[in-house]
Coordinates of C-alpha atoms and ligand atoms in Angstrom, one line a residue:
M1 CA 249.0 82.2 232.7
K2 CA 245.7 80.4 231.9
I3 CA 244.6 77.1 233.5
C4 CA 241.8 74.9 232.5
C5 CA 240.4 72.0 234.5
I6 CA 238.3 69.3 232.7
G7 CA 235.8 67.9 235.2
A8 CA 233.9 70.1 237.8
G9 CA 233.5 67.4 240.4
Y10 CA 234.5 66.9 244.0
V11 CA 238.2 67.2 243.1
G12 CA 238.2 69.7 240.2
G13 CA 235.8 72.3 241.7
P14 CA 237.4 72.8 245.1
T15 CA 241.0 72.4 243.8
M16 CA 240.5 75.1 241.1
A17 CA 238.7 77.4 243.4
V18 CA 241.6 77.4 245.8
I19 CA 244.2 77.8 243.0
A20 CA 242.2 80.8 241.7
M21 CA 242.1 82.3 245.2
K22 CA 245.8 81.8 245.8
C23 CA 246.8 83.0 242.3
P24 CA 244.7 86.1 241.4
D25 CA 246.7 86.8 238.2
V26 CA 246.0 83.3 236.8
R27 CA 242.7 82.8 234.9
V28 CA 241.2 79.4 235.9
D29 CA 238.4 77.9 233.7
V30 CA 236.6 74.8 235.1
V31 CA 234.7 73.0 232.3
D32 CA 232.4 70.0 232.3
I33 CA 230.1 68.3 229.9
N34 CA 227.4 68.1 232.6
K35 CA 225.5 71.4 232.2
K36 CA 223.4 70.9 235.3
R37 CA 226.6 70.7 237.4
I38 CA 228.1 73.8 235.8
D39 CA 224.9 75.7 236.3
A40 CA 225.0 74.7 240.0
W41 CA 228.7 75.9 240.3
N42 CA 227.4 79.3 238.8
S43 CA 224.5 79.5 241.3
D44 CA 224.2 80.1 245.1
S45 CA 223.7 76.4 245.6
L46 CA 227.0 74.7 244.8
P47 CA 226.9 71.0 243.7
V48 CA 229.5 70.1 246.3
F49 CA 229.1 70.7 250.0
E50 CA 232.4 71.5 251.6
P51 CA 233.0 73.6 254.7
G52 CA 234.5 77.0 253.6
L53 CA 234.0 76.4 249.9
D54 CA 231.1 78.8 249.4
A55 CA 233.2 81.7 250.6
V56 CA 236.2 80.8 248.4
V57 CA 234.0 80.5 245.3
R58 CA 232.1 83.7 246.1
A59 CA 235.4 85.6 246.4
V60 CA 236.8 84.5 243.0
R61 CA 234.0 83.4 240.7
G62 CA 233.6 85.8 237.8
K63 CA 237.0 87.4 238.6
N64 CA 239.6 84.8 237.7
L65 CA 237.5 81.6 238.2
F66 CA 235.0 80.6 235.6
F67 CA 232.7 77.6 235.2
S68 CA 231.4 76.7 231.8
T69 CA 230.6 73.9 229.4
D70 CA 232.9 75.2 226.6
V71 CA 235.5 72.5 227.0
A72 CA 237.1 73.1 223.6
G73 CA 237.4 76.9 224.1
A74 CA 238.9 76.7 227.5
V75 CA 241.3 73.8 226.6
S76 CA 242.5 75.6 223.5
A77 CA 243.2 78.8 225.4
A78 CA 245.0 77.2 228.3
D79 CA 248.7 76.8 229.1
I80 CA 248.1 74.1 231.7
V81 CA 245.2 71.6 231.4
F82 CA 244.2 69.5 234.4
I83 CA 242.3 66.3 233.8
S84 CA 240.0 65.8 236.7
V85 CA 237.3 63.5 235.4
N86 CA 235.9 60.4 237.1
T87 CA 237.8 57.1 236.8
P88 CA 235.2 54.6 238.3
T89 CA 235.8 50.9 238.6
K90 CA 235.0 49.1 235.3
T91 CA 231.7 47.3 235.3
Y92 CA 232.2 45.2 232.1
G93 CA 234.9 43.6 229.9
V94 CA 238.5 43.0 230.8
G95 CA 239.2 43.9 234.5
A96 CA 235.5 44.3 235.3
G97 CA 234.9 45.0 239.0
R98 CA 238.6 45.9 239.6
A99 CA 240.4 47.9 236.9
S100 CA 239.6 51.6 236.5
E101 CA 237.5 52.8 233.6
L102 CA 239.7 55.1 231.6
K103 CA 237.2 56.1 228.8
Y104 CA 236.6 59.6 230.3
V105 CA 240.4 60.2 230.5
E106 CA 240.9 59.0 227.0
A107 CA 238.1 61.2 225.7
C108 CA 239.8 64.2 227.4
A109 CA 243.1 63.4 225.9
R110 CA 241.6 63.1 222.4
Q111 CA 239.8 66.4 222.8
I112 CA 243.0 68.1 224.0
A113 CA 244.8 66.7 221.0
D114 CA 242.0 67.9 218.6
V115 CA 241.6 71.5 219.8
S116 CA 245.2 72.5 220.8
T117 CA 247.1 74.9 218.6
T118 CA 249.6 76.0 221.3
D119 CA 252.0 73.9 223.5
K120 CA 250.5 72.7 226.8
I121 CA 251.2 71.0 230.0
V122 CA 248.6 68.3 230.6
V123 CA 248.2 67.3 234.3
E124 CA 246.6 64.1 235.6
K125 CA 244.7 65.2 238.7
S126 CA 242.3 62.4 239.2
T127 CA 243.7 59.1 240.7
M128 CA 244.8 57.1 237.7
P129 CA 246.2 53.5 237.5
V130 CA 249.9 53.4 237.1
R131 CA 251.1 54.1 233.5
T132 CA 247.9 56.1 232.5
A133 CA 250.2 59.0 231.7
D134 CA 251.6 56.8 228.9
V135 CA 248.1 56.4 227.4
I136 CA 247.6 60.2 227.5
R137 CA 251.0 60.7 226.0
Q138 CA 250.4 58.3 223.2
I139 CA 247.2 60.0 222.2
L140 CA 248.7 63.5 222.4
S141 CA 251.8 62.5 220.5
S142 CA 249.8 61.0 217.7
C143 CA 248.3 64.4 216.7
D144 CA 250.1 65.9 213.7
S145 CA 249.6 69.6 214.5
G146 CA 253.2 70.1 215.7
V147 CA 251.9 71.2 219.2
K148 CA 254.1 69.9 222.0
F149 CA 252.7 68.4 225.2
Q150 CA 254.2 67.5 228.5
V151 CA 252.3 65.1 230.7
L152 CA 252.5 65.4 234.5
S153 CA 251.0 63.5 237.3
N154 CA 249.8 65.7 240.2
P155 CA 247.5 63.5 242.4
E156 CA 245.1 65.2 244.7
F157 CA 245.3 64.2 248.3
L158 CA 242.4 66.3 249.7
A159 CA 239.9 64.5 251.8
E160 CA 236.2 65.4 251.4
G161 CA 234.8 67.4 254.3
T162 CA 238.2 69.1 254.9
A163 CA 239.0 69.8 251.2
V164 CA 239.5 73.6 251.5
K165 CA 241.8 73.2 254.6
D166 CA 243.7 70.4 252.9
L167 CA 244.2 72.4 249.7
E168 CA 245.3 75.5 251.5
N169 CA 247.7 73.7 253.8
P170 CA 248.7 70.3 252.1
D171 CA 251.0 67.8 253.8
R172 CA 252.7 67.6 250.4
V173 CA 252.2 68.3 246.8
L174 CA 253.4 65.6 244.5
I175 CA 254.5 66.2 241.0
G176 CA 255.6 63.4 238.7
G177 CA 257.0 64.1 235.3
D178 CA 259.5 63.1 232.6
D179 CA 262.6 63.9 234.6
K180 CA 264.9 62.6 231.9
T181 CA 264.3 65.5 229.5
A182 CA 264.9 69.2 229.8
E183 CA 261.3 69.9 228.6
G184 CA 259.9 67.4 231.2
R185 CA 261.9 69.0 234.0
A186 CA 260.8 72.5 232.9
A187 CA 257.1 71.4 233.0
I188 CA 257.6 70.1 236.5
K189 CA 259.2 73.4 237.6
T190 CA 256.3 75.4 236.0
L191 CA 253.7 73.5 238.0
A192 CA 255.8 73.5 241.2
G193 CA 256.1 77.3 240.8
L194 CA 252.3 77.6 240.8
Y195 CA 251.9 75.7 244.1
A196 CA 254.9 77.5 245.6
R197 CA 252.9 80.7 245.7
W198 CA 251.3 79.3 248.9
V199 CA 252.9 75.9 249.7
D200 CA 256.3 75.7 251.4
P201 CA 258.6 74.4 248.6
K202 CA 260.0 71.8 251.0
R203 CA 256.5 70.2 250.8
I204 CA 256.6 70.0 247.0
I205 CA 257.9 66.5 246.0
E206 CA 259.1 65.9 242.5
T207 CA 259.3 62.3 241.2
N208 CA 259.1 60.4 238.0
L209 CA 255.7 59.8 236.5
W210 CA 255.2 56.2 237.6
S211 CA 256.3 56.9 241.2
S212 CA 253.8 59.7 241.5
E213 CA 250.9 57.6 240.1
L214 CA 251.7 54.7 242.4
S215 CA 252.2 56.9 245.4
K216 CA 248.6 58.0 245.3
L217 CA 247.3 54.5 245.1
T218 CA 249.6 53.4 247.9
A219 CA 248.7 56.3 250.2
N220 CA 245.0 55.5 249.9
A221 CA 245.7 51.7 250.3
F222 CA 247.7 52.4 253.5
L223 CA 245.0 54.7 255.0
A224 CA 242.3 52.1 254.2
Q225 CA 244.5 49.4 255.7
R226 CA 244.7 51.2 259.0
I227 CA 240.9 51.4 259.2
S228 CA 240.5 47.7 258.3
S229 CA 243.2 46.8 260.9
I230 CA 241.4 48.7 263.7
N231 CA 238.0 47.3 262.5
A232 CA 239.4 43.8 262.7
I233 CA 240.4 44.6 266.3
S234 CA 237.0 46.0 267.0
A235 CA 235.4 42.6 266.6
L236 CA 237.9 41.2 269.1
C237 CA 237.2 44.1 271.5
E238 CA 233.5 43.2 271.5
A239 CA 234.3 39.6 272.3
T240 CA 236.8 40.3 275.0
G241 CA 235.6 43.4 276.8
A242 CA 238.4 45.7 275.5
D243 CA 237.3 49.1 274.3
V244 CA 238.4 49.9 270.7
D245 CA 238.8 53.6 271.3
E246 CA 241.1 52.9 274.3
V247 CA 243.1 50.4 272.3
A248 CA 243.4 52.9 269.4
A249 CA 244.5 55.7 271.7
A250 CA 247.1 53.4 273.4
V251 CA 248.4 52.0 270.1
G252 CA 248.4 55.4 268.3
A253 CA 250.4 57.0 271.1
D254 CA 253.4 55.2 269.7
S255 CA 255.0 57.8 267.5
R256 CA 255.9 55.2 265.0
I257 CA 252.2 54.4 264.5
G258 CA 250.5 57.8 265.2
P259 CA 246.9 58.4 266.2
K260 CA 245.2 59.2 262.9
F261 CA 243.0 56.9 260.9
L262 CA 242.4 54.5 263.8
K263 CA 238.8 55.3 264.3
S264 CA 236.8 52.1 264.2
S265 CA 233.6 52.4 262.2
V266 CA 230.9 50.6 260.3
G267 CA 233.4 50.6 257.5
F268 CA 235.1 53.0 255.1
G269 CA 233.4 54.5 252.1
G270 CA 234.1 57.2 249.6
S271 CA 235.0 57.3 245.9
C272 CA 238.7 56.5 246.4
F273 CA 239.6 53.7 248.9
Q274 CA 237.7 50.8 247.4
K275 CA 238.4 51.9 243.8
D276 CA 242.1 52.4 244.5
L277 CA 242.4 49.1 246.4
L278 CA 240.7 47.2 243.6
N279 CA 243.0 48.9 241.2
L280 CA 246.0 47.9 243.2
V281 CA 244.8 44.3 243.4
Y282 CA 244.3 44.3 239.6
L283 CA 247.8 45.7 239.0
C284 CA 249.4 43.1 241.3
E285 CA 247.6 40.3 239.5
H286 CA 248.5 41.8 236.1
F287 CA 252.2 41.7 237.0
N288 CA 251.8 38.1 238.4
L289 CA 252.1 39.0 242.0
P290 CA 249.2 37.0 243.5
E291 CA 250.5 37.2 247.2
A292 CA 250.6 41.0 247.0
A293 CA 247.2 41.0 245.4
R294 CA 245.7 38.8 248.1
Y295 CA 247.2 41.0 250.8
W296 CA 245.4 44.2 249.6
Q297 CA 242.2 42.3 248.8
N298 CA 242.0 41.4 252.5
V299 CA 241.7 45.1 253.4
L300 CA 238.5 45.2 251.2
D301 CA 237.2 41.9 252.6
M302 CA 237.5 43.2 256.1
N303 CA 235.6 46.3 255.2
A304 CA 232.7 44.2 253.7
Y305 CA 232.7 42.0 256.8
Q306 CA 232.4 45.1 259.1
K307 CA 229.3 46.3 257.2
R308 CA 227.7 42.9 257.2
R309 CA 228.5 42.5 260.9
F310 CA 226.8 45.8 261.7
A311 CA 223.6 44.9 259.9
A312 CA 223.6 41.4 261.5
W313 CA 223.6 43.0 265.0
V314 CA 220.4 44.9 264.2
V315 CA 218.7 41.7 263.0
K316 CA 219.8 39.7 266.0
D317 CA 219.0 42.3 268.7
L318 CA 215.6 42.9 267.2
F319 CA 214.7 39.3 267.9
G320 CA 215.8 37.9 264.6
S321 CA 213.2 39.8 262.5
L322 CA 213.0 43.2 261.0
S323 CA 209.8 42.5 259.1
G324 CA 207.6 45.7 259.0
K325 CA 209.7 47.3 261.8
K326 CA 210.7 51.0 261.4
I327 CA 214.4 51.6 261.8
A328 CA 215.8 55.1 261.9
V329 CA 219.0 55.8 259.9
F330 CA 221.0 58.7 261.0
G331 CA 223.4 59.8 258.2
F332 CA 223.8 58.6 254.7
S333 CA 226.9 60.3 253.3
F334 CA 230.1 58.3 253.4
K335 CA 231.5 60.6 256.1
E336 CA 230.5 63.8 257.9
N337 CA 230.7 67.2 256.4
T338 CA 230.1 66.1 252.8
N339 CA 227.0 65.4 250.6
D340 CA 228.9 62.6 248.8
T341 CA 227.5 59.1 249.1
R342 CA 229.8 57.2 246.8
E343 CA 230.5 53.8 248.3
S344 CA 228.9 55.0 251.6
P345 CA 228.7 52.1 254.1
A346 CA 225.1 53.4 254.6
I347 CA 224.2 52.0 251.2
D348 CA 225.2 48.4 252.0
V349 CA 223.8 48.5 255.5
C350 CA 220.4 50.0 254.3
R351 CA 220.1 47.4 251.5
N352 CA 220.8 44.7 254.0
L353 CA 218.2 45.9 256.4
L354 CA 215.7 46.4 253.6
S355 CA 216.3 42.8 252.5
E356 CA 215.2 41.8 256.0
G357 CA 211.9 43.6 255.6
A358 CA 212.7 46.7 257.6
K359 CA 211.0 50.1 256.9
L360 CA 213.8 52.7 256.9
A361 CA 213.4 56.3 257.9
I362 CA 216.5 58.1 256.7
Y363 CA 217.8 61.5 257.8
D364 CA 220.9 63.1 256.5
P365 CA 221.5 66.9 256.8
K366 CA 223.1 67.2 253.3
V367 CA 222.2 64.3 251.1
S368 CA 219.2 64.8 248.8
Q369 CA 216.2 62.5 248.7
E370 CA 216.9 61.9 245.0
Q371 CA 220.4 60.8 245.7
I372 CA 219.3 58.3 248.4
Y373 CA 216.7 56.8 246.2
S374 CA 219.1 56.5 243.4
D375 CA 221.8 54.8 245.7
L376 CA 219.2 52.4 247.0
N377 CA 217.9 51.7 243.4
I378 CA 214.4 52.8 244.4
G379 CA 212.5 53.9 241.3
E380 CA 210.5 57.1 241.1
E381 CA 207.2 55.2 240.9
K382 CA 207.9 53.7 244.3
I383 CA 208.6 57.0 246.1
P384 CA 205.1 58.0 247.4
G385 CA 204.1 56.0 250.4
D386 CA 206.3 53.1 249.4
G387 CA 206.8 52.1 253.0
G388 CA 210.2 50.7 252.4
V389 CA 212.2 53.9 252.6
E390 CA 211.1 57.3 253.9
I391 CA 213.3 60.3 253.8
C392 CA 212.9 62.5 256.9
S393 CA 213.6 66.2 257.5
S394 CA 214.8 65.7 261.1
P395 CA 216.3 63.0 263.3
Y396 CA 213.2 63.3 265.5
E397 CA 210.9 62.5 262.7
A398 CA 213.1 59.6 261.6
S399 CA 213.2 58.0 265.1
K400 CA 209.5 58.5 266.0
D401 CA 207.9 55.0 266.4
S402 CA 211.1 53.3 265.4
Y403 CA 212.5 50.2 267.1
A404 CA 216.1 51.2 266.6
I405 CA 218.4 54.1 265.5
T406 CA 221.4 53.2 263.4
V407 CA 224.1 55.9 263.3
L408 CA 225.9 55.5 260.0
T409 CA 227.6 58.9 259.6
A410 CA 229.3 60.9 262.4
W411 CA 227.5 64.2 261.7
G412 CA 228.2 66.5 264.7
E413 CA 224.6 67.2 265.3
F414 CA 223.9 63.6 266.3
A415 CA 225.8 63.9 269.5
C416 CA 223.7 66.9 270.6
L417 CA 220.2 65.7 270.1
D418 CA 217.5 65.5 272.8
Y419 CA 217.7 61.8 273.4
V420 CA 215.3 62.0 276.3
K421 CA 212.6 63.3 273.9
I422 CA 213.6 60.7 271.3
Y423 CA 213.4 57.9 273.8
K424 CA 209.8 58.8 274.6
T425 CA 208.7 58.5 271.0
M426 CA 210.4 55.2 270.2
K427 CA 209.1 51.6 270.6
K428 CA 210.6 49.8 273.6
P429 CA 213.1 48.4 274.0
A430 CA 214.6 51.3 272.3
W431 CA 217.9 50.4 270.5
I432 CA 220.8 52.5 269.3
F433 CA 223.4 51.0 267.1
D434 CA 226.3 53.5 266.9
G435 CA 228.3 52.6 263.8
R436 CA 230.6 55.6 264.3
N437 CA 231.2 55.6 268.0
C438 CA 230.1 59.2 268.1
L439 CA 227.5 59.0 270.9
D440 CA 227.9 58.9 274.7
G441 CA 226.9 55.2 275.2
D442 CA 226.9 55.4 279.0
L443 CA 224.6 58.4 279.1
L444 CA 222.2 56.8 276.6
R445 CA 222.1 53.6 278.7
R446 CA 221.2 55.7 281.7
L447 CA 218.4 57.2 279.7
G448 CA 217.0 53.7 279.1
Y449 CA 218.4 52.8 275.7
R450 CA 220.0 49.6 274.7
V451 CA 223.2 50.5 273.0
R452 CA 225.6 48.7 270.8
A453 CA 228.7 50.5 269.5
V454 CA 231.5 49.3 267.3
G455 CA 234.3 47.7 269.3
K456 CA 232.6 48.1 272.7
S457 CA 231.3 45.4 274.9
F458 CA 227.5 45.3 275.2
E459 CA 226.2 45.8 278.8
Ligands
UDX1 C1 240.6 59.8 251.0 C2 242.0 60.2 251.4 O1 242.0 60.5 252.8 C3 242.5 61.4 250.5 O2 243.8 61.7 250.8 C4 242.3 61.0 249.1 O3 242.7 62.1 248.3 C5 240.9 60.6 248.7 O4 240.5 59.5 249.6 P1 238.1 60.7 251.5 O5 237.7 59.4 250.9 O6 237.6 62.0 251.0 O7 239.7 60.9 251.3 O8 237.9 60.7 253.1 P2 238.6 60.0 254.3 O9 238.7 61.0 255.4 O10 239.9 59.4 253.9 O11 237.6 58.9 254.8 C6 237.3 57.8 254.0 C7 236.4 56.8 254.7 O12 237.1 56.2 255.9 C8 235.2 57.5 255.3 O13 234.1 56.6 255.1 C9 235.5 57.7 256.8 O14 234.4 57.7 257.6 C10 236.3 56.4 257.0 N1 237.2 56.5 258.2 C11 238.3 57.4 258.1 C12 237.1 55.6 259.2 O15 236.2 54.8 259.3 N2 238.0 55.7 260.3 C13 239.1 56.6 260.3 O16 239.8 56.6 261.2 C14 239.2 57.5 259.2
ADP2 P1 235.9 63.4 241.3 O1 235.4 63.0 242.7 O2 237.1 62.7 240.9 O3 236.0 64.9 241.2 P2 233.3 63.5 240.0 O4 232.5 62.4 239.4 O5 232.8 64.3 241.1 O6 234.7 62.9 240.3 O7 233.6 64.5 238.8 C1 234.1 64.2 237.5 C2 233.4 65.2 236.5 O8 234.1 65.0 235.2 C3 231.9 65.0 236.3 O9 231.2 66.2 236.6 C4 231.8 64.6 234.8 O10 230.7 65.2 234.1 C5 233.1 65.2 234.2 N1 233.6 64.7 232.9 C6 233.7 63.4 232.6 N2 234.2 63.2 231.3 C7 234.3 64.5 230.8 C8 234.7 65.0 229.6 N3 235.1 64.2 228.6 N4 234.7 66.4 229.4 C9 234.3 67.2 230.4 N5 233.9 66.7 231.6 C10 233.9 65.4 231.9

């Protein structure tokens, strides 16, 4: 069997590496139009940082896993083609700011139609709006080569930072297909058979296409909703003296609720939650369901409020002005253990602090300077000695002479720093704003810091 995956990003790369490892007799080609990305996948410095990924790629690359820019060649040879390209929120035209941009998916479908000479199963891997499979089907069925295609939806549920673990041991694998025809059912079985090599068949769920597409959007919306719910409570905790971690632990102990995704924070980020919620809102409005649309929009509004609230603390506690003050930023990725910054709350918080005249000193163990400047829209010409944003190679350098430390990503190393040493180098009063509740606030207070943390009362 030959598999091809179009798109060598955060989803395509790790997913295919794990499939190749679990299925040594299957040839897996990962292709992308971005040569720089493919070169990186073929180098010792992978474009995606994921714990455990280097070892998996090293074990199978060049054996049954190949990265290349030959999209046509790999698609043409494959039995199964995964589409794993980006589906960002549209920035213009109908549905701008909410609907998903499907031009990359459409381009893939057209290319598959153009180069295929043998029958293929085409699998939507990226998160797609409901009924995208129909778009792909229409394009594929309009080619007159006589080649037969089956379109399946097989959304990826991996979370960044734990991708390899999630892929090796998924809660479930969802496969949606045309369950009304024998060919459709056979395609579902073929893909299910691939996963069954390492996933318990009881965890492989088969549905119709639209249920599969909508389940992925719904799963992300529910997860995001839990975070917004606990974040709404965090504001109330700060006002009343309750502690949000204690509330979350007590609430999550109810087996009907469960403990996961109740960690209050400066807000959720990542490439999926916001995009998928916007998509869901757009879908509800499209089907004239304004109440349902408003409900999901509120989850996003709460997230924006949480980010604004955090930046407002910093301004207020630093006596209402950040003008010319150095602020250390610990962490820029949207969560720990990834170098991905898409929709990272750090971007909004940093922009907000910069608009108040702060001088930011940013440290992140995995995000590149180039990426941070690009996210903050800082042009190349401004980089040397700009004063606005400085990228630091250690948290000690970032905090030296700063008025405050803002913790925006829960990288493990931030809990283990020498805060006695850091305190001595900071301006006084030395502030710490913990946007991830990942530091020991009581200890820091004893060392002399003033500490504010999400959902905790200020003492
Ligand atoms: C998410 C879904 O979890 C995954 O199933 C889907 O395939 C893609 O979208 P991801 O965005 O990679 O995965 O990471 P996730 O762990 O869900 O975190 C998303 C954001 O929520 C991060 O910014 C994280 O810091 C934040 N978060 C998560 C919280 O603020 N509190 C929590 O309790 C959990
Ligand atoms: P995700 O997080 O969903 O994996 P990424 O943006 O990390 O998203 O990756 C998507 C990849 O898809 C990018 O590397 C992009 O270059 C690639 N891509 C987009 N359109 C095409 C196409 N038509 N052919 C091949 N690759 C494509």
